[in-house]
PDB file of C-alpha atoms in Angstrom:
ATOM      1  CA  UNK S  30      94.305  43.262 107.407  1.00 68.00           C
ATOM      2  CA  UNK S  31      92.424  46.486 105.813  1.00 70.00           C
ATOM      3  CA  UNK S  32      95.995  48.229 106.025  1.00 77.00           C
ATOM      4  CA  UNK S  33      97.706  45.335 103.980  1.00 76.00           C
ATOM      5  CA  UNK S  34      94.882  45.567 101.314  1.00 73.00           C
ATOM      6  CA  UNK S  35      95.265  49.340 101.259  1.00 73.00           C
ATOM      7  CA  UNK S  36      99.025  49.116 100.792  1.00 80.00           C
ATOM      8  CA  UNK S  37      98.511  46.337  97.981  1.00 73.00           C
ATOM      9  CA  UNK S  38      96.077  48.645  96.110  1.00 76.00           C
ATOM     10  CA  UNK S  39      98.321  51.710  96.521  1.00 69.00           C
ATOM     11  CA  UNK S  40     101.255  49.753  95.037  1.00 69.00           C
ATOM     12  CA  UNK S  41      99.263  48.152  92.253  1.00 65.00           C
ATOM     13  CA  UNK S  42      98.072  51.744  91.431  1.00 65.00           C
ATOM     14  CA  UNK S  43     101.665  53.201  91.642  1.00 69.00           C
ATOM     15  CA  UNK S  44     103.005  50.570  89.243  1.00 67.00           C
ATOM     16  CA  UNK S  45     100.055  50.817  86.684  1.00 65.00           C
ATOM     17  CA  UNK S  46     100.594  54.709  86.654  1.00 65.00           C
ATOM     18  CA  UNK S  47     104.354  54.209  85.963  1.00 62.00           C
ATOM     19  CA  UNK S  48     103.850  51.763  83.325  1.00 60.00           C
ATOM     20  CA  UNK S  49     101.100  53.834  81.565  1.00 55.00           C
ATOM     21  CA  UNK S  50     103.428  57.135  81.491  1.00 51.00           C
ATOM     22  CA  UNK S  51     106.356  55.280  80.081  1.00 48.00           C
ATOM     23  CA  UNK S  52     104.141  54.570  77.034  1.00 50.00           C
ATOM     24  CA  UNK S  53     103.000  58.114  76.804  1.00 51.00           C
ATOM     25  CA  UNK S  54     106.489  59.187  76.976  1.00 58.00           C
ATOM     26  CA  UNK S  55     107.403  57.452  73.583  1.00 60.00           C
ATOM     27  CA  UNK S  56     107.696  59.824  70.817  1.00 77.00           C
ATOM     28  CA  UNK S  57     108.628  59.713  67.035  1.00 81.00           C
ATOM     29  CA  UNK S  58     111.601  61.580  66.310  1.00 82.00           C
ATOM     30  CA  UNK S  59     112.731  63.014  62.576  1.00 83.00           C
ATOM     31  CA  UNK S  60     116.073  63.501  62.231  1.00 84.00           C
ATOM     32  CA  UNK S  61     117.877  64.867  58.869  1.00 85.00           C
ATOM     33  CA  UNK S  62     121.163  63.305  58.010  1.00 86.00           C
ATOM     34  CA  UNK S  63     123.794  64.483  55.375  1.00 84.00           C
ATOM     35  CA  UNK S  64     124.438  61.393  53.315  1.00 85.00           C
ATOM     36  CA  UNK S  65     127.404  60.428  51.289  1.00 85.00           C
ATOM     37  CA  UNK S  66     125.953  57.561  49.115  1.00 80.00           C
ATOM     38  CA  UNK S  67     128.242  55.683  46.932  1.00 76.00           C
ATOM     39  CA  UNK S  68     125.361  53.849  45.119  1.00 74.00           C
ATOM     40  CA  UNK S  69     121.711  53.125  44.968  1.00 79.00           C
ATOM     41  CA  UNK S  70     119.392  55.215  46.957  1.00 82.00           C
ATOM     42  CA  UNK S  71     116.462  52.765  46.495  1.00 85.00           C
ATOM     43  CA  UNK S  72     118.464  49.945  48.084  1.00 85.00           C
ATOM     44  CA  UNK S  73     119.394  52.211  50.940  1.00 86.00           C
ATOM     45  CA  UNK S  74     115.448  53.117  51.424  1.00 87.00           C
ATOM     46  CA  UNK S  75     114.597  49.472  51.369  1.00 88.00           C
ATOM     47  CA  UNK S  76     117.144  48.535  54.047  1.00 87.00           C
ATOM     48  CA  UNK S  77     116.497  51.492  56.199  1.00 88.00           C
ATOM     49  CA  UNK S  78     112.577  50.964  56.086  1.00 88.00           C
ATOM     50  CA  UNK S  79     113.478  47.231  57.173  1.00 89.00           C
ATOM     51  CA  UNK S  80     115.474  48.427  60.258  1.00 89.00           C
ATOM     52  CA  UNK S  81     113.515  47.844  63.555  1.00 89.00           C
ATOM     53  CA  UNK S  82     111.804  51.269  64.776  1.00 89.00           C
ATOM     54  CA  UNK S  83     112.410  53.222  61.428  1.00 90.00           C
ATOM     55  CA  UNK S  84     108.983  54.276  60.399  1.00 91.00           C
ATOM     56  CA  UNK S  85     109.847  56.653  57.515  1.00 92.00           C
ATOM     57  CA  UNK S  86     112.810  57.058  55.321  1.00 91.00           C
ATOM     58  CA  UNK S  87     113.071  59.837  52.560  1.00 92.00           C
ATOM     59  CA  UNK S  88     116.188  60.521  50.592  1.00 89.00           C
ATOM     60  CA  UNK S  89     116.602  63.709  48.907  1.00 88.00           C
ATOM     61  CA  UNK S  90     119.090  63.169  46.178  1.00 85.00           C
ATOM     62  CA  UNK S  91     119.711  66.903  45.158  1.00 86.00           C
ATOM     63  CA  UNK S  92     120.742  67.793  48.594  1.00 85.00           C
ATOM     64  CA  UNK S  93     122.337  64.406  49.681  1.00 84.00           C
ATOM     65  CA  UNK S  94     120.134  64.351  52.877  1.00 87.00           C
ATOM     66  CA  UNK S  95     118.018  61.819  54.308  1.00 89.00           C
ATOM     67  CA  UNK S  96     115.078  62.329  56.916  1.00 91.00           C
ATOM     68  CA  UNK S  97     114.533  59.254  59.121  1.00 90.00           C
ATOM     69  CA  UNK S  98     111.525  59.202  61.332  1.00 91.00           C
ATOM     70  CA  UNK S  99     111.753  56.518  64.146  1.00 90.00           C
ATOM     71  CA  UNK S 100     110.145  55.623  67.331  1.00 89.00           C
ATOM     72  CA  UNK S 101     112.467  56.420  70.239  1.00 83.00           C
ATOM     73  CA  UNK S 102     111.278  53.593  72.363  1.00 87.00           C
ATOM     74  CA  UNK S 103     112.045  50.815  69.576  1.00 88.00           C
ATOM     75  CA  UNK S 104     115.365  52.359  68.304  1.00 86.00           C
ATOM     76  CA  UNK S 105     118.209  54.991  69.167  1.00 85.00           C
ATOM     77  CA  UNK S 106     119.883  57.556  67.104  1.00 84.00           C
ATOM     78  CA  UNK S 107     123.006  55.415  67.405  1.00 87.00           C
ATOM     79  CA  UNK S 108     121.295  52.490  65.842  1.00 88.00           C
ATOM     80  CA  UNK S 109     120.170  54.545  62.996  1.00 87.00           C
ATOM     81  CA  UNK S 110     123.654  55.833  62.386  1.00 86.00           C
ATOM     82  CA  UNK S 111     124.953  52.076  62.591  1.00 88.00           C
ATOM     83  CA  UNK S 112     122.280  51.198  59.970  1.00 88.00           C
ATOM     84  CA  UNK S 113     123.529  53.781  57.634  1.00 87.00           C
ATOM     85  CA  UNK S 114     127.129  52.368  58.038  1.00 88.00           C
ATOM     86  CA  UNK S 115     125.941  48.846  57.664  1.00 88.00           C
ATOM     87  CA  UNK S 116     124.640  49.823  54.347  1.00 85.00           C
ATOM     88  CA  UNK S 117     127.710  51.243  53.052  1.00 86.00           C
ATOM     89  CA  UNK S 118     126.876  55.041  53.550  1.00 85.00           C
ATOM     90  CA  UNK S 119     128.590  57.694  55.643  1.00 82.00           C
ATOM     91  CA  UNK S 120     125.753  59.699  57.196  1.00 84.00           C
ATOM     92  CA  UNK S 121     125.976  62.531  59.837  1.00 81.00           C
ATOM     93  CA  UNK S 122     122.913  63.851  61.708  1.00 82.00           C
ATOM     94  CA  UNK S 123     122.107  67.433  61.106  1.00 81.00           C
ATOM     95  CA  UNK S 124     119.539  67.878  63.806  1.00 64.00           C
ATOM     96  CA  UNK S 125     115.917  67.045  64.677  1.00 60.00           C
ATOM     97  CA  UNK S 126     113.407  68.727  62.309  1.00 62.00           C
ATOM     98  CA  UNK S 127     111.627  70.943  64.355  1.00 63.00           C
ATOM     99  CA  UNK S 128     108.966  71.782  61.610  1.00 63.00           C
ATOM    100  CA  UNK S 129     107.145  68.595  62.278  1.00 64.00           C
ATOM    101  CA  UNK S 130     106.671  69.482  65.931  1.00 64.00           C
ATOM    102  CA  UNK S 131     103.501  71.367  67.080  1.00 69.00           C
ATOM    103  CA  UNK S 132     104.405  75.017  67.075  1.00 66.00           C
ATOM    104  CA  UNK S 133     106.978  74.692  64.236  1.00 62.00           C
ATOM    105  CA  UNK S 134     110.697  75.867  64.227  1.00 63.00           C
ATOM    106  CA  UNK S 135     110.120  79.126  65.917  1.00 64.00           C
ATOM    107  CA  UNK S 136     108.736  77.635  69.181  1.00 61.00           C
ATOM    108  CA  UNK S 137     110.839  74.442  69.153  1.00 55.00           C
ATOM    109  CA  UNK S 138     114.492  74.309  68.884  1.00 57.00           C
ATOM    110  CA  UNK S 139     116.274  71.427  67.398  1.00 53.00           C
ATOM    111  CA  UNK S 140     117.271  68.852  69.987  1.00 54.00           C
ATOM    112  CA  UNK S 141     120.447  68.187  68.231  1.00 52.00           C
ATOM    113  CA  UNK S 142     123.046  70.569  66.658  1.00 51.00           C
ATOM    114  CA  UNK S 143     124.559  70.476  63.252  1.00 51.00           C
ATOM    115  CA  UNK S 144     127.561  68.232  63.331  1.00 53.00           C
ATOM    116  CA  UNK S 145     128.974  69.280  60.071  1.00 51.00           C
ATOM    117  CA  UNK S 146     130.858  72.590  59.733  1.00 43.00           C
TER     118      UNK S 146
END
């Protein structure tokens, strides 16, 4: 009887540990996109901010880039790309902004390479 109770407690602790570490692994990602925008950056910003998981959207009209910050547990890079396409834009990720990470770009390589040549 005591052995069964010990086993149940260990299984409960293992499940709790597993569930709690998956929440810790969630992180925000900041990806910069080259964007070909046919019209209306305000409409695009509003639509992108309404996408699930997207927490911040900043469009740079001069450079024709957009920085998108999203929670990687709520959405994926593919979903963000699809959101651009759904809103009439052509967008290519140029990499994760390493300057927003602890230690900056000198200590953190971008996680995705530039897709434009």
